[in-house]
XYZ file of C-alpha atoms in Angstrom:
513
model
C -13.415 -12.996 -9.784
C -16.969 -13.448 -8.440
C -17.381 -13.882 -4.680
C -20.468 -15.716 -3.396
C -21.617 -16.274 0.179
C -23.250 -19.469 1.439
C -24.484 -20.902 4.738
C -24.396 -24.494 3.465
C -22.900 -26.963 5.990
C -19.225 -27.652 5.316
C -19.663 -31.298 4.365
C -22.278 -30.282 1.786
C -20.327 -27.354 0.282
C -19.324 -28.265 -3.264
C -16.000 -26.882 -4.532
C -12.703 -28.026 -5.961
C -11.101 -26.968 -2.683
C -12.784 -26.301 0.665
C -10.478 -24.402 3.050
C -10.843 -24.464 6.830
C -8.562 -23.164 9.563
C -7.225 -24.784 12.712
C -5.366 -23.156 15.584
C -2.140 -24.666 16.843
C -2.741 -27.051 19.718
C -6.501 -27.242 19.140
C -8.828 -30.065 18.077
C -11.693 -29.976 15.574
C -14.898 -28.799 17.208
C -18.315 -27.582 16.127
C -18.776 -27.534 12.347
C -15.191 -28.671 11.804
C -15.737 -31.702 14.053
C -18.814 -32.650 11.993
C -16.735 -32.306 8.836
C -14.010 -34.503 10.339
C -16.561 -37.181 11.218
C -17.715 -37.183 7.609
C -14.073 -37.755 6.635
C -13.719 -40.690 9.053
C -11.508 -38.671 11.423
C -8.724 -37.852 8.944
C -8.064 -34.408 10.445
C -7.850 -35.824 13.964
C -5.495 -38.519 12.676
C -3.154 -35.910 11.145
C -3.036 -34.150 14.505
C -2.373 -37.371 16.402
C 0.517 -38.361 14.141
C 1.996 -34.855 14.236
C 1.885 -34.586 10.444
C -0.147 -31.415 10.946
C 0.025 -29.240 14.051
C -1.805 -26.042 13.076
C 1.401 -24.007 13.079
C 1.041 -20.625 11.362
C 1.462 -21.015 7.606
C 1.195 -24.818 7.577
C -1.250 -26.401 5.120
C -2.369 -29.942 4.356
C -4.727 -31.350 1.723
C -7.191 -34.156 2.493
C -9.137 -35.752 -0.369
C -12.886 -36.083 0.042
C -13.303 -39.265 -2.025
C -17.073 -38.783 -2.077
C -17.420 -38.481 1.702
C -17.946 -34.709 1.401
C -19.155 -32.537 -1.467
C -15.786 -30.838 -1.973
C -13.091 -32.612 -3.982
C -10.353 -31.565 -1.563
C -10.295 -30.262 1.989
C -7.472 -27.810 2.672
C -6.629 -27.333 6.339
C -4.717 -24.106 7.019
C -2.653 -23.669 10.168
C -3.546 -20.459 11.981
C -0.865 -20.555 14.674
C -1.603 -19.835 18.316
C -5.062 -18.402 18.858
C -3.711 -15.674 21.156
C -1.517 -14.386 18.319
C -4.160 -14.526 15.599
C -5.107 -11.095 14.266
C -7.135 -9.796 11.340
C -3.935 -9.491 9.331
C -3.098 -13.114 10.126
C -6.576 -13.936 8.759
C -5.659 -12.020 5.597
C -2.471 -14.070 5.322
C -4.320 -17.349 5.882
C -6.803 -16.548 3.112
C -3.915 -15.769 0.771
C -2.267 -19.121 1.535
C -5.546 -20.939 0.933
C -5.977 -19.267 -2.455
C -2.376 -19.958 -3.457
C -2.649 -23.648 -2.530
C -5.942 -23.900 -4.431
C -4.266 -22.291 -7.430
C -1.316 -24.694 -7.201
C -3.558 -27.769 -7.400
C -5.341 -26.302 -10.425
C -8.667 -25.575 -8.708
C -11.279 -23.442 -10.437
C -13.559 -23.025 -7.392
C -12.388 -22.313 -3.846
C -14.788 -22.311 -0.921
C -13.411 -21.042 2.372
C -14.597 -20.487 5.884
C -13.799 -17.133 7.481
C -10.656 -17.384 9.583
C -12.073 -15.300 12.383
C -9.821 -13.986 15.140
C -11.141 -13.369 18.632
C -9.830 -9.818 18.580
C -9.447 -7.013 16.107
C -7.540 -3.757 16.320
C -6.943 -2.213 19.748
C -8.128 -5.417 21.445
C -11.780 -5.029 20.402
C -13.764 -7.971 18.975
C -13.153 -8.538 15.274
C -16.175 -7.542 13.195
C -17.568 -10.034 10.682
C -17.460 -7.559 7.783
C -13.879 -6.671 8.726
C -12.852 -10.335 8.593
C -14.660 -10.912 5.284
C -12.925 -7.860 3.818
C -9.561 -9.180 4.988
C -10.278 -12.600 3.471
C -11.085 -11.163 0.054
C -8.061 -8.856 0.179
C -5.846 -11.814 1.065
C -7.211 -13.946 -1.764
C -6.961 -11.291 -4.474
C -3.618 -9.904 -3.356
C -2.160 -13.353 -2.723
C -2.974 -14.441 -6.272
C -1.597 -11.294 -7.889
C 1.411 -11.791 -10.180
C 3.602 -8.980 -11.527
C 4.421 -10.634 -14.836
C 2.766 -8.658 -17.617
C 6.075 -8.098 -19.426
C 6.928 -11.827 -19.531
C 6.355 -13.689 -22.786
C 7.986 -17.151 -22.584
C 5.944 -20.354 -22.451
C 6.771 -21.269 -18.835
C 5.642 -17.882 -17.543
C 2.484 -18.017 -19.641
C 1.701 -21.438 -18.174
C 2.053 -20.049 -14.631
C -0.246 -17.171 -15.507
C -2.814 -19.549 -16.980
C -2.705 -21.676 -13.829
C -3.469 -18.603 -11.740
C -6.343 -17.703 -14.046
C -8.002 -21.097 -13.532
C -9.207 -20.074 -10.071
C -12.262 -18.160 -11.187
C -14.778 -18.540 -8.347
C -14.628 -18.093 -4.585
C -17.377 -18.890 -2.091
C -17.200 -17.545 1.451
C -18.837 -19.983 3.859
C -20.635 -18.186 6.694
C -20.789 -20.213 9.870
C -23.515 -20.457 12.465
C -24.495 -16.990 13.678
C -22.558 -15.242 10.883
C -24.927 -13.020 8.895
C -24.496 -13.553 5.124
C -25.358 -9.918 4.407
C -22.557 -8.714 6.655
C -20.128 -11.089 4.964
C -21.183 -9.835 1.515
C -20.770 -6.211 2.547
C -17.245 -6.830 3.802
C -16.362 -8.829 0.706
C -17.496 -5.982 -1.548
C -15.215 -3.537 0.249
C -12.367 -6.052 0.048
C -12.779 -6.375 -3.716
C -12.574 -2.605 -4.197
C -9.583 -2.141 -1.914
C -7.679 -5.100 -3.343
C -8.384 -3.855 -6.868
C -6.875 -0.491 -5.963
C -3.793 -2.136 -4.459
C -3.319 -4.308 -7.541
C -3.585 -1.186 -9.706
C -0.914 0.445 -7.551
C 1.414 -2.549 -7.742
C 1.177 -2.709 -11.524
C 1.833 1.005 -11.949
C 4.729 1.103 -9.474
C 6.326 -1.836 -11.299
C 5.881 -0.152 -14.683
C 9.324 0.936 -15.912
C 10.248 4.558 -16.398
C 10.231 4.357 -20.192
C 6.475 3.720 -19.940
C 5.525 5.481 -16.679
C 6.813 8.927 -17.631
C 5.554 12.149 -15.994
C 3.168 12.749 -18.896
C 1.876 9.156 -18.740
C 1.352 9.455 -14.990
C -0.700 12.568 -15.633
C -2.797 10.613 -18.129
C -3.385 7.856 -15.573
C -4.738 10.558 -13.259
C -7.068 11.878 -15.973
C -8.316 8.389 -16.775
C -9.008 7.577 -13.122
C -10.873 10.857 -12.717
C -13.058 10.133 -15.740
C -13.765 6.636 -14.447
C -14.412 7.682 -10.851
C -16.311 10.932 -11.356
C -13.808 13.289 -9.732
C -11.584 15.963 -11.263
C -7.923 15.908 -12.265
C -6.160 19.135 -13.168
C -2.663 18.810 -14.612
C -0.149 21.643 -14.406
C 2.695 21.617 -16.944
C 6.255 22.859 -16.592
C 5.551 26.431 -17.704
C 2.648 26.672 -15.276
C 4.873 25.404 -12.475
C 7.465 28.053 -13.317
C 4.805 30.765 -13.277
C 3.500 29.427 -9.976
C 6.944 29.695 -8.388
C 7.330 25.959 -7.711
C 11.107 26.196 -7.785
C 11.718 22.801 -6.205
C 9.864 20.795 -8.841
C 11.361 22.912 -11.620
C 14.892 22.470 -10.263
C 14.723 18.684 -10.031
C 13.200 18.516 -13.511
C 16.038 20.490 -15.092
C 18.038 17.353 -15.836
C 15.364 15.963 -18.157
C 13.045 18.896 -18.844
C 13.575 18.850 -22.618
C 12.835 15.116 -22.822
C 10.326 14.641 -19.974
C 8.858 17.905 -18.649
C 7.460 17.798 -15.117
C 3.758 17.442 -14.399
C 1.813 18.294 -11.254
C -1.452 16.461 -10.704
C -4.231 18.020 -8.630
C -7.056 15.562 -7.911
C -10.281 16.623 -6.194
C -13.057 14.365 -4.954
C -16.085 15.767 -3.151
C -18.366 13.296 -1.433
C -19.874 15.847 0.965
C -21.283 18.519 -1.325
C -18.581 20.970 -0.262
C -19.089 20.519 3.476
C -16.055 20.597 5.730
C -12.371 21.136 5.129
C -10.681 18.536 2.931
C -8.114 15.892 3.672
C -5.117 16.351 1.379
C -2.929 13.463 0.275
C 0.503 14.277 -1.163
C 2.589 11.667 -2.982
C 6.188 11.774 -4.137
C 6.298 11.090 -7.869
C 9.878 10.642 -9.018
C 9.325 8.435 -12.075
C 13.005 7.476 -12.104
C 15.794 8.499 -9.769
C 19.424 8.338 -10.824
C 20.425 10.656 -7.993
C 21.123 13.432 -10.489
C 24.615 14.934 -10.319
C 25.046 13.127 -6.958
C 24.794 9.908 -8.956
C 23.680 6.686 -7.250
C 25.755 3.488 -7.525
C 24.735 1.273 -10.444
C 23.778 -1.635 -8.187
C 20.079 -1.486 -7.438
C 19.443 1.614 -9.533
C 17.027 -0.344 -11.750
C 14.626 -0.439 -8.788
C 14.354 3.348 -8.803
C 11.235 3.111 -10.967
C 9.554 2.538 -7.574
C 10.371 6.105 -6.473
C 6.910 7.150 -7.692
C 5.214 4.810 -5.184
C 3.878 7.610 -2.967
C 2.076 9.299 -5.855
C 0.743 5.949 -7.084
C -0.676 5.239 -3.622
C -2.524 8.561 -3.846
C -3.963 7.679 -7.280
C -5.017 4.219 -6.111
C -6.629 5.649 -2.977
C -8.733 7.974 -5.124
C -9.737 4.976 -7.229
C -10.978 3.137 -4.122
C -12.597 6.161 -2.460
C -14.596 6.949 -5.606
C -15.746 3.329 -5.937
C -16.751 3.234 -2.250
C -18.465 6.627 -2.615
C -17.072 7.774 0.714
C -18.640 10.960 2.140
C -15.353 12.864 2.401
C -13.688 15.834 0.707
C -10.349 14.713 -0.668
C -7.533 16.448 -2.544
C -4.535 14.668 -4.044
C -1.306 16.420 -5.021
C 1.251 14.525 -7.109
C 4.436 16.151 -8.448
C 5.929 13.996 -11.233
C 9.426 14.325 -12.646
C 12.556 12.332 -13.351
C 15.781 13.069 -11.470
C 18.596 12.683 -13.979
C 22.073 14.113 -14.627
C 22.723 16.311 -17.671
C 24.394 19.584 -18.556
C 21.284 21.429 -17.416
C 20.676 19.449 -14.208
C 20.549 21.235 -10.865
C 23.810 20.979 -8.951
C 25.134 20.720 -5.407
C 25.591 24.260 -4.165
C 22.564 25.654 -5.996
C 19.965 27.599 -4.011
C 16.308 26.878 -4.771
C 13.363 29.140 -3.960
C 10.095 27.335 -3.263
C 6.456 28.174 -3.767
C 6.111 29.655 -0.270
C 9.204 31.858 -0.726
C 11.584 29.835 1.442
C 15.036 28.962 0.128
C 17.156 25.833 0.386
C 20.773 25.125 -0.384
C 21.112 21.933 -2.387
C 23.943 19.897 -0.890
C 22.874 16.561 -2.392
C 20.847 16.218 -5.598
C 19.897 12.669 -4.533
C 17.817 14.201 -1.738
C 15.371 15.328 -4.418
C 12.128 13.862 -3.052
C 11.873 16.444 -0.301
C 12.654 19.175 -2.851
C 9.585 18.396 -4.970
C 7.392 17.613 -1.953
C 8.184 21.021 -0.460
C 6.313 22.752 -3.279
C 3.439 20.277 -3.086
C 3.076 20.749 0.672
C 3.168 24.524 0.270
C 0.495 24.224 -2.437
C -1.710 22.261 -0.014
C -2.065 25.342 2.212
C -4.465 26.965 -0.248
C -7.106 24.353 0.668
C -7.001 25.186 4.397
C -7.002 21.424 4.977
C -8.274 19.593 8.026
C -5.407 17.126 7.635
C -2.535 16.423 5.268
C -0.773 13.087 4.839
C 2.217 12.740 2.559
C 3.740 9.457 1.418
C 7.221 9.226 0.014
C 9.959 6.708 -0.668
C 12.109 9.376 0.895
C 15.169 7.971 2.670
C 17.322 4.870 2.769
C 17.784 5.726 6.440
C 14.236 4.599 7.229
C 15.052 1.082 6.062
C 18.099 1.060 8.332
C 15.888 2.157 11.235
C 12.759 0.049 10.663
C 13.622 -2.544 8.037
C 10.781 -3.720 5.818
C 8.085 -4.185 8.471
C 6.864 -0.631 9.081
C 6.811 2.818 7.526
C 8.265 5.718 9.460
C 5.707 8.220 10.749
C 6.575 11.796 11.702
C 4.076 14.486 12.598
C 3.286 17.908 14.008
C -0.117 16.734 15.284
C -0.395 13.837 17.782
C -4.177 13.508 17.317
C -3.845 13.060 13.554
C -0.977 10.633 14.082
C -3.173 8.575 16.424
C -5.805 8.304 13.696
C -3.220 7.101 11.181
C -1.839 4.564 13.665
C -5.340 3.206 14.315
C -5.937 2.791 10.573
C -2.549 1.104 10.252
C -3.479 -1.470 12.871
C -6.748 -2.326 11.118
C -5.242 -2.446 7.625
C -2.110 -4.370 8.582
C 0.107 -1.699 7.001
C 2.157 -0.833 10.044
C 3.760 2.493 10.956
C 6.161 3.560 13.701
C 6.610 7.093 14.961
C 9.975 8.857 15.067
C 10.551 12.148 16.919
C 10.889 15.609 15.408
C 12.816 17.236 18.248
C 13.800 20.842 17.566
C 17.459 19.989 18.209
C 17.570 17.880 15.047
C 16.879 20.978 12.964
C 20.445 22.179 13.576
C 21.535 19.459 11.142
C 19.792 21.183 8.210
C 20.876 24.742 8.926
C 22.506 26.430 5.939
C 25.088 29.200 5.891
C 23.628 30.777 2.758
C 19.914 29.819 2.668
C 17.030 29.193 5.045
C 17.823 25.464 5.180
C 19.772 22.827 3.285
C 18.264 19.751 1.712
C 20.302 17.148 3.583
C 21.598 16.866 7.107
C 23.895 13.939 6.405
C 23.681 10.365 7.653
C 22.738 11.023 11.287
C 18.951 10.888 11.825
C 18.505 10.998 8.051
C 14.774 10.222 8.023
C 14.094 12.736 10.789
C 16.008 15.604 9.160
C 14.222 14.875 5.862
C 10.884 15.209 7.666
C 12.046 18.395 9.385
C 12.871 19.813 5.951
C 9.273 19.085 4.893
C 7.923 20.553 8.125
C 9.220 23.963 6.982
C 6.470 23.985 4.353
C 3.403 23.010 6.405
C 1.027 25.146 8.451
C -1.719 22.580 9.096
C -2.133 19.202 10.857
C 0.316 16.934 9.049
C 1.630 13.373 9.015
C 4.611 12.324 6.942
C 5.008 8.644 6.028
C 8.437 7.532 4.834
C 7.635 4.358 2.885
C 11.053 3.661 1.369
C 11.511 0.442 3.334
C 8.062 -1.028 2.738
C 7.285 -0.223 -0.900
C 9.299 -3.007 -2.524
C 9.503 -6.667 -1.450
C 12.703 -8.620 -2.063
C 10.894 -11.952 -1.634
C 7.365 -13.328 -1.730
C 5.268 -12.891 1.401
C 1.789 -14.326 2.123
C -0.216 -11.735 0.178
C 2.649 -9.681 -1.263
C 4.509 -10.965 -4.337
C 8.141 -10.108 -4.842
C 8.360 -6.579 -6.235
C 6.011 -3.620 -5.877
C 3.933 -3.746 -2.680
C 1.391 -0.946 -3.123
C 1.939 0.085 0.495
C -0.276 2.851 1.819
C -3.433 2.220 -0.187
C -5.151 0.007 2.402
C -3.930 2.297 5.185
C -5.236 5.470 3.543
C -8.583 3.924 2.582
C -9.092 2.728 6.159
C -8.121 6.166 7.482
C -10.650 7.835 5.176
C -13.395 5.341 6.023
C -12.807 6.112 9.699
C -12.719 9.843 8.923
C -16.070 9.603 7.128
C -17.572 7.523 9.958
C -16.512 10.112 12.528
C -17.635 13.083 10.472
C -14.089 14.360 9.977
C -13.340 14.532 13.685
């Protein structure tokens, strides 16, 4: 979808739909007041009657009838100005695009819904707002329906496809070049998120470990970085006992793969950032079998690894001056006569051992080897993402990922990126006392500490395999949406891509400090 930028006055901006925003309790002023005068005061009349109040999420369509160049004026409620953030601007842009789609528009023109403040209370940058607008539009229009074939679903898809052009209207004092730069970044980031959503939603009979490895190869060829794929025999020789153990249930049908992605935008300067993503392509729970209800969703258990792939896609397109490594262990977790069992002891790549008390706590078992593998890069920072525990959804619901860390400075960087990107995180403690819950009588540790502090003990298990600055993100509660949200359709969310890209942009800006 092409994005253009114009400085044409609102009343003279030609489009099928022209979208403008209005804060709750405010009146049209400036350019919007001039537009309202051209419309014989229709916006003011809606406010006076109470038919439109500017409440967050509210929209109303006013027809131009030749008084303005646009066929329709769409007024989007922005809520109270004090509460309006960059993410609210992203949501408003998504609602504008969805309403334009619903009326069958081909061309949407929209002003920039610009908040007074950005992250950490600082003024919101113009490029930042333009990026958010484009992300909102592209992500808000995204539909996860590629497997649908009936006529009604095809008609919905065709209606979405009719919106083929978007013009961003820069207001007085808003530099068009800055708007264009932000829009370009937004297109790249939104494209990466859409890629992630599609791949997460791809069922396990198509997104197998070998197919995931091929996605990595294809992205590397497209983006100009490298992807090395280790097979099952190589993992055995390496001593990656965790990945091998989890794969035992399906090794004859779907052997494990381990993807190693490397992007160098610095010419070898500086220590790399390493991203590690859990890649369980389907999780039955193994011998500790999950209940049937909801098991179909377990295709999403690869979401962490997909976020890593999508981040590489965006970083390569943005040509960020960073060194980046991605580690993605891919395997199914299934029951069979050869599957690993409760009571087994597994030896990992770094020599540590773990007693397996629950085969459904498999994510940490494969991540342990990946985190140990990361040590060979002597990384400046490591971030892992994993749909790791149901406990994190109990703790934080669907609004934030759980963050656990051994490095407060690195955690602060991730939190700052989360605030800018709108992908929120919340820190949980890793007190030493919690480690007692994963002590084993026969091995170094055990792979589950039970229900109490389940997300924390899972992170403490992972902490046994790190010797570098590290942040763990438990994304189990935020990776799948049960209902439509402003720029997130029901289903796969693609959480973590915008957060990681923002983190890496900040890292590049600060020279890795």
